Coordinates of C-alpha atoms in Angstrom, one line a residue:
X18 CA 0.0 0.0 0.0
X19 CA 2.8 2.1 0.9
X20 CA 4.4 1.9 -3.0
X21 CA 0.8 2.9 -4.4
X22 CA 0.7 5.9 -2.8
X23 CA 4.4 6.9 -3.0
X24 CA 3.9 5.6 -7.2
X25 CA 0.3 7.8 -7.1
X26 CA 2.2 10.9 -6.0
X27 CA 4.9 10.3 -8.5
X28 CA 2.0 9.9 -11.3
X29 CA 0.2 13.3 -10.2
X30 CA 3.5 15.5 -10.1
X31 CA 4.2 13.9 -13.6
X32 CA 0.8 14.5 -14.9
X33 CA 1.2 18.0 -13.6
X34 CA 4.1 19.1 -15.5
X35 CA 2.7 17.8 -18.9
X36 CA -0.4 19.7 -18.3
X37 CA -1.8 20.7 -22.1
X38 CA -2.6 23.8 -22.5
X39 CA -6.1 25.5 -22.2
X40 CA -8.4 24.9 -25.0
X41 CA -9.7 28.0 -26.6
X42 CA -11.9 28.3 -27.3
X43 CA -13.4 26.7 -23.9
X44 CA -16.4 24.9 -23.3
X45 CA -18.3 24.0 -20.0
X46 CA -17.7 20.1 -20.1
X47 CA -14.0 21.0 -20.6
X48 CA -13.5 23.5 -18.0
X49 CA -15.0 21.1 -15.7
X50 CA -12.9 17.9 -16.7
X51 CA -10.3 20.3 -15.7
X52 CA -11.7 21.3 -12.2
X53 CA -9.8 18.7 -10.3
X54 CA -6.6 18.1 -12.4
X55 CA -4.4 20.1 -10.8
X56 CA -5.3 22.6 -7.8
X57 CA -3.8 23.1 -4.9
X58 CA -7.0 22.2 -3.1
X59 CA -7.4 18.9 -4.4
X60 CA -3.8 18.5 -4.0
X61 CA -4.4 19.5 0.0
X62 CA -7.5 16.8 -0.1
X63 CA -4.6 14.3 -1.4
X64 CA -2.2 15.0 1.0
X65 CA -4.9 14.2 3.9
X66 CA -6.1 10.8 2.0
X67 CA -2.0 10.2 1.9
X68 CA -1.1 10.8 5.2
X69 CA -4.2 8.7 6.4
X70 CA -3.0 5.7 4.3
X71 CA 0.4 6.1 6.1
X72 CA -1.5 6.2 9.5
X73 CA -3.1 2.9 8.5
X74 CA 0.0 1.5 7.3
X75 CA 1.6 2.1 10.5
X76 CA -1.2 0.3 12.6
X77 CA -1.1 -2.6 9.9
X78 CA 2.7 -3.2 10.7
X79 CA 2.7 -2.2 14.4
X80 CA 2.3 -6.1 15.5
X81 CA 4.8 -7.5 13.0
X82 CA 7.9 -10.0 13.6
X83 CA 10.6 -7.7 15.1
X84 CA 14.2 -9.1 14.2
X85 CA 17.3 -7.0 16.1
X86 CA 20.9 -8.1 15.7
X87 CA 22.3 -7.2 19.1
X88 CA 25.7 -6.3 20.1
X89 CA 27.3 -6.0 23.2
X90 CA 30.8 -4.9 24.2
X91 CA 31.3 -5.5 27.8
X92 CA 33.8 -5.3 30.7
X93 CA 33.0 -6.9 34.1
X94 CA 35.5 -7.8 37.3
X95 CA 34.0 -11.1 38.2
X96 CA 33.7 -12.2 41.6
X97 CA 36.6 -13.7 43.3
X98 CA 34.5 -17.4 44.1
X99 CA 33.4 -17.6 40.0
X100 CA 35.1 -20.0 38.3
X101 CA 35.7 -17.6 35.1
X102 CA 38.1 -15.0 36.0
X103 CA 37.9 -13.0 32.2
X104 CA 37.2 -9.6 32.1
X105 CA 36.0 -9.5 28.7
X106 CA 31.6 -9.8 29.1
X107 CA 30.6 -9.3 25.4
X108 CA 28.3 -11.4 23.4
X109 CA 26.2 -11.3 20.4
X110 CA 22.6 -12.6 20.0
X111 CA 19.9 -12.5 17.6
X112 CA 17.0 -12.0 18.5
X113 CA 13.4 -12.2 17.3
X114 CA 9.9 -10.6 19.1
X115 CA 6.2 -11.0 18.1
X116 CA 2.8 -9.4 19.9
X117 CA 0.6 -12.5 19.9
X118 CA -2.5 -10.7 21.9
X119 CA -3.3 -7.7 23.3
X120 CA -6.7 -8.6 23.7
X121 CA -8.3 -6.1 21.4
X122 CA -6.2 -2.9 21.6
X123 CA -4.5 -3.0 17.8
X124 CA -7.5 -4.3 16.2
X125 CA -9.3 -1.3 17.6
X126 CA -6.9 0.8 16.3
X127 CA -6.1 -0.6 13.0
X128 CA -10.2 -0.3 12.5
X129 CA -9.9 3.4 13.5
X130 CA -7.4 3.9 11.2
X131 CA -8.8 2.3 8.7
X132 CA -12.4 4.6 8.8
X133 CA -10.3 7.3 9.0
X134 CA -9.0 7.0 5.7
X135 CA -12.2 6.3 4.4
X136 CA -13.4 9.6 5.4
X137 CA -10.6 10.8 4.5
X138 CA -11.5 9.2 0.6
X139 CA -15.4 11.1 1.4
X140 CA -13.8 14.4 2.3
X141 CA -11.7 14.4 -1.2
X142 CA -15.0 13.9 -3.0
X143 CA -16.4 16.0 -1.3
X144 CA -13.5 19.2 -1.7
X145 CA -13.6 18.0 -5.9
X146 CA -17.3 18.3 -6.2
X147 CA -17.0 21.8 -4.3
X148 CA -14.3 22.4 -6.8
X149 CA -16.4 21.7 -9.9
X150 CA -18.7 23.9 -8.6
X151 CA -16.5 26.8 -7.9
X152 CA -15.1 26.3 -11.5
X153 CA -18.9 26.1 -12.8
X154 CA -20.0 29.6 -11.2
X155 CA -16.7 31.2 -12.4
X156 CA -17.5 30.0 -16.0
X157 CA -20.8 31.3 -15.6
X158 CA -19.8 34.4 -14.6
X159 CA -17.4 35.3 -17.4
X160 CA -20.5 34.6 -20.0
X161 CA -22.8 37.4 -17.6
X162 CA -19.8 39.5 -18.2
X163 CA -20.0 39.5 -21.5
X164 CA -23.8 39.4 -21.9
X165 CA -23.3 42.5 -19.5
X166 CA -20.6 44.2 -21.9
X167 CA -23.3 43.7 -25.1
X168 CA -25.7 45.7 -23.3
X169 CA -23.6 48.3 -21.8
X170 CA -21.7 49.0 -25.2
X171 CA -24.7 49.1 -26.8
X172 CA -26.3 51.3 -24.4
X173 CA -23.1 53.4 -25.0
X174 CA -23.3 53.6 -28.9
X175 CA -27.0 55.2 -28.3
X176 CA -25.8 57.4 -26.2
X177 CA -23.0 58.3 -28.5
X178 CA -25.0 59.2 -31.7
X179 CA -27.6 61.0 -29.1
X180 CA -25.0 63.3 -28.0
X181 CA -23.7 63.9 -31.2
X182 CA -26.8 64.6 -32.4
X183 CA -27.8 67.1 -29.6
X184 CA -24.2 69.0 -30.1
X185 CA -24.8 70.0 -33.6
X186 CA -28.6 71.3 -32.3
X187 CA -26.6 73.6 -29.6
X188 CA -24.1 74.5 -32.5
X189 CA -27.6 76.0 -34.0
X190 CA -28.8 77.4 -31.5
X191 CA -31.7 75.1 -31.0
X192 CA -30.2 73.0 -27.4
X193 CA -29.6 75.1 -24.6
X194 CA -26.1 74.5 -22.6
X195 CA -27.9 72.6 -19.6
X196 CA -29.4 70.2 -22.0
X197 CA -26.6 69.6 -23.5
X198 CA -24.1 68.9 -20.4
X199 CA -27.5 66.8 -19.4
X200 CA -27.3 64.3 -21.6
X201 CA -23.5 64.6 -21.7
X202 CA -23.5 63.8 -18.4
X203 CA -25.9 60.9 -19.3
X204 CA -23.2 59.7 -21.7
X205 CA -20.2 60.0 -19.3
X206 CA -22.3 57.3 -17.2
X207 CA -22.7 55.0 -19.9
X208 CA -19.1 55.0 -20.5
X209 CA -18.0 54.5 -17.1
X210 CA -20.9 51.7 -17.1
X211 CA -19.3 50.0 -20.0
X212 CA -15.5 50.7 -18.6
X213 CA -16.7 48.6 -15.2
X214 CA -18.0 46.2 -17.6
X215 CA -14.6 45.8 -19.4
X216 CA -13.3 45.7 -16.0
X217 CA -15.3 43.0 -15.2
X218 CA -14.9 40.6 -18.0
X219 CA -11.0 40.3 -16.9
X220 CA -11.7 39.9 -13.3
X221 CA -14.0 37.0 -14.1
X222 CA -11.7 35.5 -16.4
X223 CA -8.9 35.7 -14.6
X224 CA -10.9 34.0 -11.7
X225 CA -11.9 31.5 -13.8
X226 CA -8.3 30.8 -15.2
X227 CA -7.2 30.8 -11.3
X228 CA -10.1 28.0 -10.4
X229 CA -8.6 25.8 -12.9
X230 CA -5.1 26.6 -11.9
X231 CA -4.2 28.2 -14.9
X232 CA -2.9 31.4 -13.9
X233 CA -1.2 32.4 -16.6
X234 CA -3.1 31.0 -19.2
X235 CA -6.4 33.6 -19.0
X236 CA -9.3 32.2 -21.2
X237 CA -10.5 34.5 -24.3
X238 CA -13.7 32.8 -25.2
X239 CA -16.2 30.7 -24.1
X240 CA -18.7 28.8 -25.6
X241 CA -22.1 28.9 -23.8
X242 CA -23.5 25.7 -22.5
X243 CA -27.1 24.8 -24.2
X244 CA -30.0 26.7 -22.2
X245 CA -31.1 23.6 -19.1
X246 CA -34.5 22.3 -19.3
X247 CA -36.2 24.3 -16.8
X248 CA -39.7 22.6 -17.6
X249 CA -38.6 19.4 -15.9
X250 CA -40.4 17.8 -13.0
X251 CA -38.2 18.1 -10.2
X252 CA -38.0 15.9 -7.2
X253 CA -40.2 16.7 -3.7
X254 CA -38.4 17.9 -1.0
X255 CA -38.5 15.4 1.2
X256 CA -37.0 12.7 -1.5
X257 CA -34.2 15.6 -1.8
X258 CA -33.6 15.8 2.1
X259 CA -33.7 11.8 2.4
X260 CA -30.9 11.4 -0.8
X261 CA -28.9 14.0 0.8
X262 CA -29.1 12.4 4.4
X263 CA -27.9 8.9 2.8
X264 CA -25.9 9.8 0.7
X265 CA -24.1 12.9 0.9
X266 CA -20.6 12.8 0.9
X267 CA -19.7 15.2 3.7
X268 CA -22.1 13.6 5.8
X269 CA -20.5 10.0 5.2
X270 CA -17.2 11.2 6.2
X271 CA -18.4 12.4 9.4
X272 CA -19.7 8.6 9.9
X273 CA -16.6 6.9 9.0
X274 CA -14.8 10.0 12.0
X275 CA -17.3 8.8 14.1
X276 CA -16.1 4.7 13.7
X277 CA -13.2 5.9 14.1
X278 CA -14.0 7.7 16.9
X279 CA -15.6 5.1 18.4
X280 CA -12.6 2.4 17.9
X281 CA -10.3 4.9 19.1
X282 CA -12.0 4.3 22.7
X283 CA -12.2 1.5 22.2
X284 CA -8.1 0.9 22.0
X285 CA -8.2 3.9 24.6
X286 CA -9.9 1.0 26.8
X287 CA -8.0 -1.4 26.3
X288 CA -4.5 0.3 26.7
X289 CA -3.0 -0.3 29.6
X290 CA -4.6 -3.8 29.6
X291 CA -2.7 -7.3 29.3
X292 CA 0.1 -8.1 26.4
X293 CA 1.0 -11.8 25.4
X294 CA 4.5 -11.5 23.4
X295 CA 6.4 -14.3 22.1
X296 CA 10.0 -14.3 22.3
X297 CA 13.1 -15.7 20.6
X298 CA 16.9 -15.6 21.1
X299 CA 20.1 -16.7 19.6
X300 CA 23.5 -16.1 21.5
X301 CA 27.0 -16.2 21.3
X302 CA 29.1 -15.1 24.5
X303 CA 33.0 -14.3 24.7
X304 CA 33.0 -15.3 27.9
X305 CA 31.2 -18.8 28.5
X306 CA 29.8 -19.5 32.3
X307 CA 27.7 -22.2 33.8
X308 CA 24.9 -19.8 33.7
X309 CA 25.0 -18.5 29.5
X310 CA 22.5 -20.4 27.3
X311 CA 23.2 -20.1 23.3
X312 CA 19.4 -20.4 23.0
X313 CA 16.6 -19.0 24.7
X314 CA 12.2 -19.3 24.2
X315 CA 9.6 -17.0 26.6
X316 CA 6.4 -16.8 26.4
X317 CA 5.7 -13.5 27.9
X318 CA 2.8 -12.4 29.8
X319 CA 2.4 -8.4 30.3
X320 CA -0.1 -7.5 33.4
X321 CA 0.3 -4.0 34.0
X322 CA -0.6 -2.6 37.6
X323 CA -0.9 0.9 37.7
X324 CA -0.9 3.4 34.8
X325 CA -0.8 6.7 37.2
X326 CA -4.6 8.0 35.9
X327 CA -3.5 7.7 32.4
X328 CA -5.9 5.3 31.1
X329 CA -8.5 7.8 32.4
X330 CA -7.0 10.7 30.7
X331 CA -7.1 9.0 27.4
X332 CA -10.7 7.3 27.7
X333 CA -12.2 10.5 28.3
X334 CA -9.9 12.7 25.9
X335 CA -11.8 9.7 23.2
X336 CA -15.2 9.9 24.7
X337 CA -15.5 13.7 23.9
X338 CA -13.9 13.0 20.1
X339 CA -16.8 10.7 19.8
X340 CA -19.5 13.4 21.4
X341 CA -17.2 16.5 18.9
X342 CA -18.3 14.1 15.6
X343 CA -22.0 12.9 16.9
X344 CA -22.8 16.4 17.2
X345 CA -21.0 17.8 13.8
X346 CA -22.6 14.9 12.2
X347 CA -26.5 16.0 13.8
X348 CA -25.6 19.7 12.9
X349 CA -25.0 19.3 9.4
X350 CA -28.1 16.5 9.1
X351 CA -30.0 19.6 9.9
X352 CA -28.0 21.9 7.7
X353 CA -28.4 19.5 4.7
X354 CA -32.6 19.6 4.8
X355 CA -32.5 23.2 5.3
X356 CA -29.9 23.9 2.0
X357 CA -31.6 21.1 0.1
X358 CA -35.0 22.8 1.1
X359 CA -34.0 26.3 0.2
X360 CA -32.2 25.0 -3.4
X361 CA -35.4 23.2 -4.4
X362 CA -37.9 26.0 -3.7
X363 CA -35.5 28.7 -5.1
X364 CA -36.1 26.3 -8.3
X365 CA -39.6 26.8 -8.5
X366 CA -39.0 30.7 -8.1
X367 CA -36.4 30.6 -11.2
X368 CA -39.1 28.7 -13.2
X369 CA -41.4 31.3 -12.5
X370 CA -39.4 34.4 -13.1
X371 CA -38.8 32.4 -16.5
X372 CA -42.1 32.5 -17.3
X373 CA -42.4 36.0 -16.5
X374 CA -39.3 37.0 -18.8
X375 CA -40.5 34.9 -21.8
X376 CA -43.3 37.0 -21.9
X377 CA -41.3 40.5 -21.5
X378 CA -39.2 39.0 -24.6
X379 CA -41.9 38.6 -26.8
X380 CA -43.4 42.2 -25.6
X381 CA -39.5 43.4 -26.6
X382 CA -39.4 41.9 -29.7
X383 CA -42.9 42.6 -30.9
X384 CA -41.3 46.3 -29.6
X385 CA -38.3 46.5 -31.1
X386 CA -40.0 45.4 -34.9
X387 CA -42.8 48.0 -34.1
X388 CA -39.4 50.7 -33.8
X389 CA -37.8 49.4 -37.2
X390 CA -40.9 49.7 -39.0
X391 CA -41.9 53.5 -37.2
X392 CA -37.7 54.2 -37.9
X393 CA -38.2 53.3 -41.4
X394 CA -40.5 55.8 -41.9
X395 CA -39.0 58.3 -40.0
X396 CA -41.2 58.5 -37.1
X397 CA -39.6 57.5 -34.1
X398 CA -36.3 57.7 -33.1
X399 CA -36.1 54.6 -29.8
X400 CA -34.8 51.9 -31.6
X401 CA -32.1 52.1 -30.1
X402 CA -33.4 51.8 -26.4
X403 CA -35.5 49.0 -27.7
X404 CA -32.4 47.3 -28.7
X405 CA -31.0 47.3 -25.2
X406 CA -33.9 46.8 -23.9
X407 CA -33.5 43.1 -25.8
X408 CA -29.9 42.8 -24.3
X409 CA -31.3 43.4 -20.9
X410 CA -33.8 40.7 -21.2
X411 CA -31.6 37.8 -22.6
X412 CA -29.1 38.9 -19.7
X413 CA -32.0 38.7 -17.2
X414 CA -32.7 34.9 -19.0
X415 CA -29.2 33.9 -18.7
X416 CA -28.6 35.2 -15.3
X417 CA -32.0 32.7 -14.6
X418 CA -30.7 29.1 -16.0
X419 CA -27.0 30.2 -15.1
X420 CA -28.4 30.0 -11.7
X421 CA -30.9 27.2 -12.2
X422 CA -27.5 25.6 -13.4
X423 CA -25.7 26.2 -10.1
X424 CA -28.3 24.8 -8.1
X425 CA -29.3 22.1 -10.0
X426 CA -25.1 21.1 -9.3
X427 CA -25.0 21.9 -6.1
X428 CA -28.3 19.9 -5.2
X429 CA -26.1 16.6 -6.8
X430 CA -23.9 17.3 -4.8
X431 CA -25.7 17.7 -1.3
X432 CA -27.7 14.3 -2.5
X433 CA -24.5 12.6 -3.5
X434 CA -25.4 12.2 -7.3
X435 CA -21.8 14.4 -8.2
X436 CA -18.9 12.4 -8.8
X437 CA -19.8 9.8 -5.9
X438 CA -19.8 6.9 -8.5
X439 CA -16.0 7.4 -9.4
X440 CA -15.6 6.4 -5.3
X441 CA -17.8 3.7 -5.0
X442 CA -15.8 1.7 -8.3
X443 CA -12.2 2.8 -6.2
X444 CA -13.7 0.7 -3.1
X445 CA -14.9 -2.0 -5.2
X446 CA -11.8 -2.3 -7.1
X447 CA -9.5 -1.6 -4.0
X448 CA -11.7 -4.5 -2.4

């Protein structure tokens, strides 16, 4: 076990430094095959489900044959009745030591570290579906940017010609100066609108580039996901709060802390209790007496008497583990059916807003061909506002499913439906 993770770690660092570069243009599925490749947060989550394999490891081998080649150089003055007057004491032995039974105390603590690194396993899944989910909002957010940048620029290039417009009426005579600083004023706005805009389409991309851990490799363009299927009957509540109390991943690693927990009493019991060690010895003396024996077999017997309060110390320091994770594990239970609750209603709100917007689209595009035909003949001069107007509704749209999106994802993943499959085929395949 040891050489599969020390090979795995080699493998990852490899895979690391022959990252390929970003696609560009990027798509959704892309950026979130890339979510986990390579950040430093899944590389923490690694670390952890490392250094818990170790900690097994260790308990695993902890009651193994131990072999010690033992040298002794030794002086001595023997007594003046022995029979062996040398001086010279020194010897060499081999010798060779085994636990047979402590009577529960590493099997308790092999088990403990055993569900620890199964929660450790959960709390990995857990940090990469968090991850995929971070890397989905910041995608999202760089196509709002932009959706934001059509309608501020365009807001901008009405308020452009406007002004232009209005300057040569003051040249004439026929604008006074306070209207015309008004709607230059009104144009300063837009531009600064449209300047926080720009502003904002690299802030977003360079987050985005950052959640993937491609710092220096900022993505140009995106290509939107198709629109989600907001029509679709969603699950009740309650089915929700049940998947998400069976199966979320969080949740299970709390269960597999509090087995843990619950064996690490268990070997906190069990201590300072009785030891049976079997024990084996080869010597070879310099100085041979009556009393010397080249070989030597014990079966020993450990009955401790007195551990000085110890034992209590670490029973209860174990006991209030055990309380810490029954109590985390309750507190998010209750967390879980409230965010599940909360995403699934917030659903039905999106759907309705969508309903509401679909309407306001048709009303803006029955507008905006009512302004062509009326500009066409001269008669009204607000097609342009009706063409932001039409910006500002399909940002209002995507802003809907981008969100719908988000919590669509995140209800997967508070139900266990995100990624937890790729776990479930590691156990069976590690079993």
């Amino acid at each position: 076990m040891g050489r599969t993770l020390i090979l795995s770690g080699l493998l990852f660092a490899a895979t690391g430094l022959l990252a390929a570069p970003l696609p560009q243009p990027l798509t959704l599925p892309q950026a979130l095959n890339l979510a986990d490749a390579h950040h430093p947060s899944i590389q923490e989550a690694r670390a952890r489900e490392a250094s818990a394999g170790a900690m097994l490891l260790a308990e695993e081998s902890s009651n193994d044959l131990r072999i010690l080649l033992e040298g002794r150089l030794q002086y001595l003055e023997p007594s003046a009745l022995s029979n062996y007057q040398e001086n010279n004491d020194s010897r060499l032995g081999l010798l060779v030591e085994k636990r047979l039974y402590d009577f529960g105390y590493t099997r308790a603590k092999q088990a403990s570290a055993r569900s620890s690194l199964e929660a450790a396993r959960w709390d990995g899944l857990s940090e990469r579906q968090q991850q995929r989910i971070r890397v989905l909002q910041a995608f999202l957010e760089v196509l709002l940017a932009d959706l934001e940048y059509v309608r501020d620029n365009e807001a901008l290039a009405i308020a452009y010609v406007r002004l232009n417009s209005l300057r040569n009426r003051h040249e004439l005579g026929k604008l006074s100066d306070i209207g015309l600083l008004e709607n230059q004023s009104r144009y300063e706005k837009a531009l600064s609108r449209r300047a926080a805009t720009e502003v904002k389409q690299r802030s977003t991309r360079l987050r985005l580039a950052l959640a993937l851990n491609r710092p220096d490799e900022i993505p140009s363009e995106l290509i939107p996901p198709l629109p989600p299927d907001m029509g679709a009957t969603l699950p009740a509540p309650e089915i929700l709060a049940e998947k998400a109390l069976r199966n979320n991943a969080a949740l299970q690693s709390l269960r597999k802390h509090i087995a843990a927990a619950e064996q690490l009493l268990v070997a906190a019991q069990k201590r300072y209790g009785p030891v049976l060690r079997g024990e084996l010895g080869a010597y070879q003396y310099h100085r041979d007496t009556g009393s010397t024996s080249p070989f030597r077999a014990a079966l020993v017997l450990e009955m401790p008497l007195y551990n000085g309060g110890r034992e209590n110390a670490e029973v209860a320091r174990a006991r209030a583990e055990l309380m810490e994770y029954r109590a985390l594990k309750r507190k998010l239970e209750l967390a879980l059916r409230q965010q599940v609750l909360e995403l699934r209603l917030e659903q039905d709100v999106l759907r309705r807003k969508l309903d509401e917007l679909q309407v306001r689209e048709e009303y803006r595009d029955l507008y905006l061909d009512r302004s062509r035909a009326l500009y066409d003949l001269e008669r009204t001069t607000d097609l342009g506002d009706a063409m932001v107007q039409i910006s500002a509704v399909k940002l209002e749209k995507a802003k809907l499913q981008y969100q719908w999106m988000i919590n669509q994802m995140r209800i997967r993943m508070l139900t266990g439906e995100l990624l937890q499959d790729e776990l479930l085929q590691q156990e069976e395949q590690e079993g």
